[in-house]
Amino acid sequence: MEAIWRLGSLGLPVCAPLEEQAEADVVVIGAGITGLTTALPLVEAGQRVVVLEAKGVGGGVTGGSTGNLYSTLASGQAALRRKWGDEVAADVVCARSEAIDDIEALIKRFSIECQFRRQSAYRLLTGDRQHSDHSLNDERDALLRAGLDVASAEGPGLPFDSWGIRIPDQAQFNPLHYVQGLASVLIGMGVAIHEHCPVRRVDAKEGLVQTDTASVTARHIVYATHTPKGISLLQAGMLVSREYAVAARLRRGEYPEGIFWLLDPFHSLRSYRHGDTPYLMVVGEKHKTGEHEGEHYQLLREYLSSRFEIETFSHQWSAQQYSSPDGLPYIGRMHGHDNLYMATGFAADGLVWGALAGRIIADQILDHDNPWQARFASRRVTPGKSALQYAKENATVTKHLARDYLGTERIDSFDGIAPGQARVATKSGEKLAIHRTEAGELKVLSAVCPHLKCIVHWNPEESTWDCPCHGSRFDTDGEVIEGPAYRPLSRSEGLG
Ligand code: FES
């Protein structure tokens, strides 16, 4: 099943893969919210821009997001304030508020139909009030200090007891329709957006970006790919996770209006209307990428069913998150290369960070001042705020390298793998990712991730091979879905 945002997907003029050598001022890799927001001001300033997208426009994490736009962070303003203090916490709110205003202005300017509307966001508790809520008081205090209006909230349209904080004047939209609208605008301005055109190699020194069929040379190269492709030191400290979503129709009862963060435990809830048909969706059940355990979609269905009268479940999807070690995104010029740019570490808050990143990167390329460049610079070094997560994530990589290389089951044949099953095993000394389709077809790939040689793990809910080290993901044919790997999992010679 696909994300709910594909309902009523806007048609785009055909964007073919790149077939010929091309030259540009800027190559943007990725046609999600970051890439297309970067491209727009560049084109308007007269730059020649080429956009290369591995899937379709918005087909990465933009089209798998919640569609919620908010000035604070889903993980909470109080946590941000504890880590960074009042000044930075207020900067985050200010920068993100401006980015939401920018999105709204573009929607109005180009008449993009994406159901943008201002909404309140709620942080809510639902349990026993006696054990409530000094955490809510901290959060309220942090939001006020950051300059946001807040009010108390009691059961705001939900069919169960809840209380907490309301933050007015946040927003929601359909993120896929938004970027499809932006893409149409850009194509109308003469930008070449090449879909289904994965990038296989970047040579920053030569200003060269290579695809399967052609290459582009450019003065500037932007990784608008959620995490930079290839090898970057920042990947070593990034926490990579997957989060799941389901949407449903109600048998009876109201569809609640707003952004609802239910905190015990964390779930994000919202409604969405396609035509005359309303839907309710919930997002949660996060786990580290490559460490899949349990039935996350089923848990989300149970979560909704225990709180609403569900008629039917209509959609399910998941998305990846990269959380930076110091809690802020990395945006802008990369270490070591003045012509290479990235935007990563958005955690669960990527739509607004993506819009902000697009502005910052475009301003850097155009040599314009941007008040947020320094605050979110990808070249910043913050050991005091980052060391713990760096240590944890490096320990994760070491653990997986040791356990997965030493502990893989040995097999002599593939007979024990039934239709629908998958496993990683060693055969004839080779680590294999083995999957038998429901129809009985056997697909055997190398289990060694082409990024930095960790062993991939099976995600049965997505039918993907996911790497636990830095989050590269591959389909059952080995092709890269997302993450830092450029190349697919290689096909194994060990079949038979
Ligand atoms: Fe880095 Fe797989 S993503 S080793």
XYZ file of C-alpha atoms and ligand atoms in Angstrom:
500
model
C 0.000 0.000 0.000
C 1.161 3.520 -0.723
C 1.145 6.707 1.288
C -2.165 8.516 1.474
C -0.670 11.542 -0.281
C -0.822 9.743 -3.622
C -4.613 10.082 -3.677
C -5.358 12.548 -6.469
C -1.684 12.828 -7.367
C -1.064 15.734 -9.729
C 0.043 14.832 -13.228
C 3.441 16.157 -14.215
C 4.814 16.707 -17.672
C 6.894 13.643 -18.481
C 10.362 13.957 -16.947
C 12.530 11.386 -18.701
C 15.811 10.013 -17.341
C 18.902 11.888 -18.450
C 20.041 10.524 -21.820
C 22.726 12.972 -22.914
C 25.726 14.689 -21.419
C 24.630 17.988 -19.906
C 26.138 21.101 -18.421
C 24.633 23.272 -15.713
C 25.497 25.822 -13.098
C 23.946 23.655 -10.383
C 23.004 19.964 -10.221
C 20.473 19.192 -7.516
C 20.299 15.498 -6.597
C 16.829 14.794 -5.229
C 13.404 16.199 -6.154
C 11.841 16.359 -2.701
C 11.103 19.485 -0.713
C 14.794 20.288 -0.123
C 15.849 19.897 -3.741
C 12.989 21.771 -5.330
C 13.081 24.594 -2.777
C 16.792 24.930 -3.554
C 16.196 24.966 -7.287
C 13.551 27.703 -7.370
C 15.543 30.768 -6.231
C 18.511 29.600 -8.295
C 16.469 29.475 -11.479
C 14.899 32.815 -10.693
C 18.410 34.240 -10.338
C 19.278 33.019 -13.831
C 21.212 29.854 -12.915
C 20.995 26.809 -15.169
C 19.717 24.020 -12.891
C 19.391 20.293 -13.542
C 17.498 18.132 -11.026
C 18.158 14.373 -10.888
C 15.685 12.211 -8.966
C 16.145 8.476 -8.344
C 12.391 7.831 -8.157
C 9.555 10.208 -9.038
C 9.173 13.779 -7.763
C 8.500 13.602 -4.009
C 8.945 9.827 -4.115
C 11.452 9.773 -1.254
C 10.788 10.822 2.289
C 8.832 13.981 1.358
C 6.039 11.783 0.030
C 6.232 9.583 3.136
C 6.048 12.373 5.706
C 3.179 13.486 7.940
C 2.375 16.685 6.045
C 2.610 18.578 9.341
C 4.401 21.944 9.465
C 5.336 23.284 12.884
C 7.783 25.753 14.381
C 8.918 23.624 17.301
C 10.310 20.058 17.099
C 8.256 16.888 17.493
C 10.732 15.730 20.140
C 9.861 18.810 22.195
C 11.047 22.342 22.738
C 12.115 21.631 26.331
C 14.572 18.936 25.234
C 16.031 21.299 22.650
C 16.364 24.045 25.242
C 18.086 21.731 27.708
C 20.632 20.788 25.068
C 21.256 24.191 23.493
C 19.919 26.917 25.809
C 17.395 29.684 25.210
C 19.060 31.518 22.341
C 19.445 28.553 20.007
C 16.038 27.135 20.964
C 14.440 30.460 20.032
C 16.432 30.581 16.770
C 15.076 27.176 15.809
C 11.498 28.379 16.293
C 12.148 31.611 14.423
C 13.874 29.904 11.469
C 11.202 27.219 11.205
C 8.368 29.777 11.457
C 9.931 31.692 8.571
C 10.200 28.498 6.540
C 6.498 27.746 7.056
C 5.681 31.299 5.972
C 7.854 30.750 2.870
C 5.960 27.567 2.010
C 2.643 29.382 2.419
C 3.843 32.276 0.267
C 4.938 29.932 -2.544
C 1.622 28.083 -2.418
C -0.234 31.382 -2.798
C 2.101 32.783 -5.425
C 1.926 29.734 -7.689
C -1.629 28.657 -6.740
C -0.426 25.183 -5.733
C -3.373 23.000 -4.730
C -2.085 21.027 -1.775
C -4.694 21.641 0.942
C -2.482 23.972 2.965
C -4.246 25.244 6.048
C -3.240 26.743 9.345
C -3.934 24.427 12.275
C -3.112 24.142 15.947
C -0.574 21.618 17.187
C -1.236 19.798 20.477
C 1.094 18.052 22.890
C -1.158 15.801 24.932
C -1.111 13.330 27.769
C -3.813 10.698 28.071
C -3.064 8.705 31.204
C -3.647 9.214 34.869
C -3.786 12.908 35.680
C -2.438 12.358 39.152
C 0.893 11.390 37.660
C 0.865 14.136 35.131
C 2.695 16.753 34.168
C 5.800 18.529 35.186
C 7.102 17.614 31.721
C 4.221 19.571 30.189
C 5.076 22.539 32.382
C 8.681 22.426 31.149
C 7.458 22.245 27.592
C 5.058 25.151 28.053
C 7.832 27.232 29.568
C 10.269 26.404 26.752
C 7.697 27.238 24.054
C 6.891 30.576 25.680
C 10.581 31.457 26.023
C 11.042 30.664 22.328
C 8.361 33.211 21.477
C 5.447 30.902 20.659
C 1.887 31.417 21.870
C 0.637 28.517 23.916
C -2.659 27.710 25.584
C -3.988 24.862 27.678
C -5.931 22.184 25.860
C -8.560 19.746 27.146
C -9.699 16.842 24.973
C -9.502 18.816 21.723
C -11.942 16.872 19.540
C -10.618 13.460 20.524
C -12.951 10.677 21.710
C -10.814 9.945 24.768
C -9.652 11.912 27.768
C -6.582 14.024 27.018
C -5.023 17.267 28.176
C -1.984 19.358 27.487
C -0.763 22.284 25.403
C -2.078 23.931 22.256
C 0.261 25.794 19.898
C -1.828 27.874 17.479
C -0.978 28.907 13.916
C 0.943 25.844 12.773
C -0.021 24.214 9.457
C -0.804 21.079 7.449
C -0.765 20.244 3.753
C -0.343 17.397 1.293
C 3.467 17.293 0.946
C 3.464 15.298 -2.280
C 1.025 17.628 -4.041
C 3.124 20.567 -2.840
C 6.360 19.312 -4.391
C 4.566 18.163 -7.522
C 3.211 21.713 -7.803
C 6.698 23.146 -7.300
C 8.067 20.761 -9.932
C 5.464 21.938 -12.449
C 6.442 25.541 -11.766
C 10.128 24.723 -12.250
C 9.524 22.778 -15.441
C 7.555 25.778 -16.702
C 10.624 27.912 -15.997
C 12.755 25.612 -18.127
C 14.338 23.424 -15.443
C 15.169 19.879 -16.503
C 13.900 17.468 -13.820
C 14.957 13.925 -14.681
C 13.010 11.261 -12.804
C 14.023 7.599 -12.327
C 17.569 8.688 -12.766
C 19.680 7.469 -9.817
C 23.090 9.058 -9.404
C 25.945 6.520 -9.295
C 28.987 8.698 -8.747
C 29.916 12.251 -7.854
C 33.360 13.677 -8.527
C 33.428 16.964 -6.651
C 36.842 17.984 -7.997
C 35.671 17.613 -11.572
C 32.181 18.909 -10.818
C 30.832 15.703 -12.359
C 27.628 13.820 -11.546
C 27.217 10.447 -13.219
C 23.992 8.493 -13.772
C 23.516 5.112 -15.462
C 23.064 6.719 -18.848
C 24.853 10.062 -18.889
C 26.561 12.687 -16.758
C 26.226 16.345 -15.881
C 29.035 18.774 -15.190
C 28.284 21.741 -12.972
C 29.916 24.381 -10.796
C 27.823 23.378 -7.762
C 26.397 20.017 -6.651
C 23.649 19.729 -4.031
C 22.845 16.482 -2.202
C 19.148 16.997 -1.484
C 18.951 13.290 -0.708
C 18.095 13.295 3.020
C 21.602 12.079 3.751
C 24.604 12.776 1.518
C 25.467 9.990 -0.899
C 28.838 8.321 -0.560
C 31.051 8.602 2.482
C 30.726 11.495 4.923
C 32.085 11.734 8.444
C 28.701 12.965 9.632
C 27.140 9.579 8.899
C 29.132 8.110 11.768
C 27.075 10.015 14.354
C 23.659 9.887 12.729
C 20.855 7.877 14.345
C 18.858 6.360 11.470
C 15.324 5.152 12.142
C 12.142 4.118 10.432
C 8.687 5.199 11.455
C 5.387 3.728 10.297
C 2.001 5.205 9.385
C -1.494 3.865 8.792
C -4.633 5.666 7.619
C -8.225 4.655 8.249
C -11.871 5.567 7.650
C -14.086 5.881 10.710
C -17.414 4.094 11.101
C -18.695 6.998 13.149
C -17.388 9.933 15.131
C -15.515 13.106 14.312
C -12.223 13.345 12.477
C -10.074 15.510 14.789
C -8.648 18.727 13.350
C -5.047 19.590 14.181
C -1.598 18.133 14.719
C -1.810 15.793 17.708
C 1.306 14.562 19.459
C 0.159 11.992 22.000
C 3.061 11.590 24.344
C 2.457 8.438 26.335
C 3.887 6.738 24.303
C 4.622 9.004 21.356
C 2.179 8.827 18.439
C 1.341 11.531 15.921
C -2.273 11.772 14.795
C -3.995 13.877 12.136
C -6.874 13.855 9.675
C -6.747 14.349 5.923
C -9.538 14.889 3.427
C -9.411 13.760 -0.187
C -12.420 15.203 -1.999
C -15.389 14.466 0.253
C -13.691 11.546 1.948
C -11.991 12.089 5.303
C -9.241 9.874 6.667
C -7.557 9.569 10.038
C -3.876 8.679 10.219
C -1.459 7.759 12.959
C 2.343 7.682 12.826
C 4.655 5.943 15.298
C 6.345 2.636 16.195
C 9.799 3.924 15.422
C 12.828 1.615 15.392
C 16.423 1.791 14.245
C 16.775 1.050 10.554
C 18.052 -2.486 10.024
C 16.823 -3.594 13.462
C 13.267 -4.494 12.544
C 11.349 -6.529 15.117
C 7.617 -6.892 15.591
C 4.590 -5.929 13.568
C 4.555 -2.157 13.504
C 1.614 -1.672 11.162
C -0.483 -4.051 13.231
C 0.429 -2.167 16.422
C -0.655 1.100 14.818
C -3.939 -0.452 13.671
C -4.528 -1.665 17.238
C -3.681 1.800 18.567
C -6.326 3.419 16.370
C -8.908 0.667 16.929
C -8.672 1.035 20.699
C -9.451 4.754 20.473
C -11.738 5.230 17.442
C -14.517 3.274 15.732
C -12.683 2.133 12.620
C -14.540 1.111 9.485
C -11.554 0.183 7.367
C -7.813 0.688 7.111
C -6.942 2.251 3.781
C -3.219 3.070 3.582
C 0.077 2.208 5.198
C 3.603 3.416 4.593
C 6.860 4.122 6.369
C 9.626 6.684 6.176
C 13.218 7.124 7.241
C 14.645 9.670 9.672
C 18.220 10.823 10.245
C 18.727 12.376 13.681
C 21.898 14.362 14.144
C 24.082 13.874 17.213
C 23.627 17.437 18.465
C 19.911 17.712 17.652
C 20.144 20.315 14.857
C 20.241 19.690 11.110
C 23.420 19.990 9.046
C 22.831 22.333 6.119
C 25.182 23.887 3.587
C 28.707 23.472 2.223
C 30.317 20.181 3.079
C 33.719 19.685 4.638
C 36.532 19.672 2.120
C 34.591 20.840 -0.946
C 33.366 24.382 -1.555
C 31.166 23.263 -4.457
C 29.350 20.453 -2.620
C 26.268 21.029 -0.403
C 24.138 18.823 1.799
C 21.115 18.878 4.091
C 20.651 16.116 6.644
C 19.847 15.392 10.290
C 16.211 16.505 10.017
C 14.935 13.868 12.529
C 11.111 13.757 12.428
C 10.813 17.389 11.374
C 12.031 17.272 7.794
C 9.434 19.181 5.803
C 10.175 22.488 7.490
C 13.911 21.821 7.724
C 13.874 20.904 4.041
C 12.223 24.193 3.091
C 14.717 26.100 5.239
C 17.642 24.120 3.813
C 16.602 24.974 0.268
C 16.772 28.688 1.071
C 20.094 28.439 2.884
C 21.804 26.412 0.153
C 20.464 28.606 -2.648
C 21.698 31.693 -0.791
C 25.138 30.147 -0.336
C 25.399 29.351 -4.029
C 24.223 32.839 -4.960
C 26.549 34.399 -2.398
C 23.637 36.035 -0.579
C 23.535 36.533 3.176
C 21.232 34.198 5.046
C 20.684 34.689 8.777
C 20.548 30.942 9.444
C 23.622 29.779 7.530
C 25.952 29.779 10.497
C 23.459 28.342 12.983
C 22.846 25.153 11.000
C 26.190 24.942 9.185
C 27.185 21.431 8.196
C 30.789 22.285 9.015
C 30.074 23.048 12.663
C 31.874 21.003 15.291
C 29.997 20.448 18.579
C 31.780 17.657 20.462
C 30.228 18.552 23.814
C 26.739 18.068 22.395
C 27.501 15.245 19.965
C 29.960 12.893 21.631
C 27.427 10.633 23.299
C 25.478 9.842 20.142
C 28.698 9.435 18.116
C 29.857 6.870 20.658
C 26.525 5.045 20.616
C 26.238 4.911 16.835
C 29.822 3.776 16.392
C 29.165 1.053 18.941
C 26.121 0.031 16.878
C 28.238 -0.263 13.738
C 30.903 -2.273 15.574
C 28.259 -4.557 17.084
C 26.677 -5.237 13.699
C 29.977 -5.781 11.943
C 31.082 -8.306 14.571
C 27.764 -10.088 15.049
C 26.651 -10.141 11.426
C 29.963 -11.313 10.010
C 30.560 -13.995 12.637
C 27.048 -15.060 13.463
C 25.389 -15.695 10.117
C 23.775 -19.092 9.589
C 25.579 -21.406 7.113
C 23.523 -23.157 4.460
C 24.291 -25.620 1.671
C 21.175 -25.061 -0.399
C 18.246 -22.681 -0.710
C 15.627 -25.408 -0.269
C 14.723 -24.330 3.270
C 13.562 -20.898 2.135
C 9.823 -21.043 1.543
C 7.788 -18.672 -0.648
C 7.523 -15.271 1.039
C 10.563 -15.902 3.250
C 13.902 -14.121 3.341
C 17.094 -14.542 5.295
C 20.755 -13.659 5.406
C 23.013 -16.715 5.309
C 26.517 -17.815 4.360
C 26.867 -20.167 1.421
C 30.207 -21.211 0.004
C 31.834 -18.514 2.107
C 29.671 -15.711 0.691
C 27.234 -13.621 2.749
C 23.947 -13.758 0.892
C 20.639 -11.883 1.105
C 18.150 -14.528 -0.034
C 14.490 -13.957 -0.790
C 11.905 -16.254 -2.323
C 8.896 -14.406 -3.704
C 5.340 -15.561 -2.997
C 5.352 -16.910 -6.561
C 8.419 -19.021 -5.736
C 11.088 -17.062 -7.585
C 14.448 -17.111 -5.783
C 16.377 -13.827 -5.585
C 19.924 -14.084 -4.278
C 22.040 -10.987 -3.699
C 25.237 -10.240 -1.893
C 24.317 -9.249 1.686
C 27.288 -6.879 1.851
C 26.189 -3.241 1.749
C 28.147 -1.460 -0.991
C 28.464 1.664 1.172
C 30.861 0.508 3.891
C 30.421 -3.270 3.922
C 27.991 -3.883 6.776
C 25.544 -6.764 6.354
C 21.980 -5.876 5.387
C 18.931 -7.118 7.324
C 15.473 -8.077 6.066
C 12.505 -5.816 6.813
C 9.476 -8.099 6.319
C 6.941 -5.270 6.536
C 8.498 -3.380 3.649
C 10.118 -6.341 1.840
C 13.417 -4.482 1.740
C 17.021 -5.122 2.683
C 17.997 -2.454 5.228
C 21.521 -1.677 6.402
C 21.827 -1.097 10.170
C 25.015 0.974 9.895
C 24.004 4.141 7.999
C 20.529 3.357 6.685
C 21.014 2.371 3.044
C 17.982 0.398 1.852
C 17.581 -1.872 -1.152
C 14.662 -3.547 -2.899
C 14.509 -7.285 -3.519
C 16.351 -6.837 -6.814
C 19.112 -5.019 -4.943
C 18.403 -1.522 -6.302
C 19.048 1.370 -3.920
C 15.871 2.814 -2.389
C 17.542 5.409 -0.184
C 20.566 6.085 1.988
C 24.208 6.826 1.282
C 24.938 3.832 -1.007
C 25.332 4.733 -4.680
C 25.362 1.180 -5.998
C 22.877 -1.706 -5.744
C 23.529 -4.908 -3.835
C 25.406 -7.068 -6.282
C 23.808 -10.189 -7.667
C 25.336 -13.298 -6.210
C 27.223 -15.864 -8.211
C 26.353 -18.376 -5.501
C 22.922 -19.284 -6.846
C 22.465 -22.990 -7.259
Fe 26.859 2.317 5.465
Fe 25.508 0.154 4.773
S 24.815 2.181 4.818
S 27.542 0.288 5.475
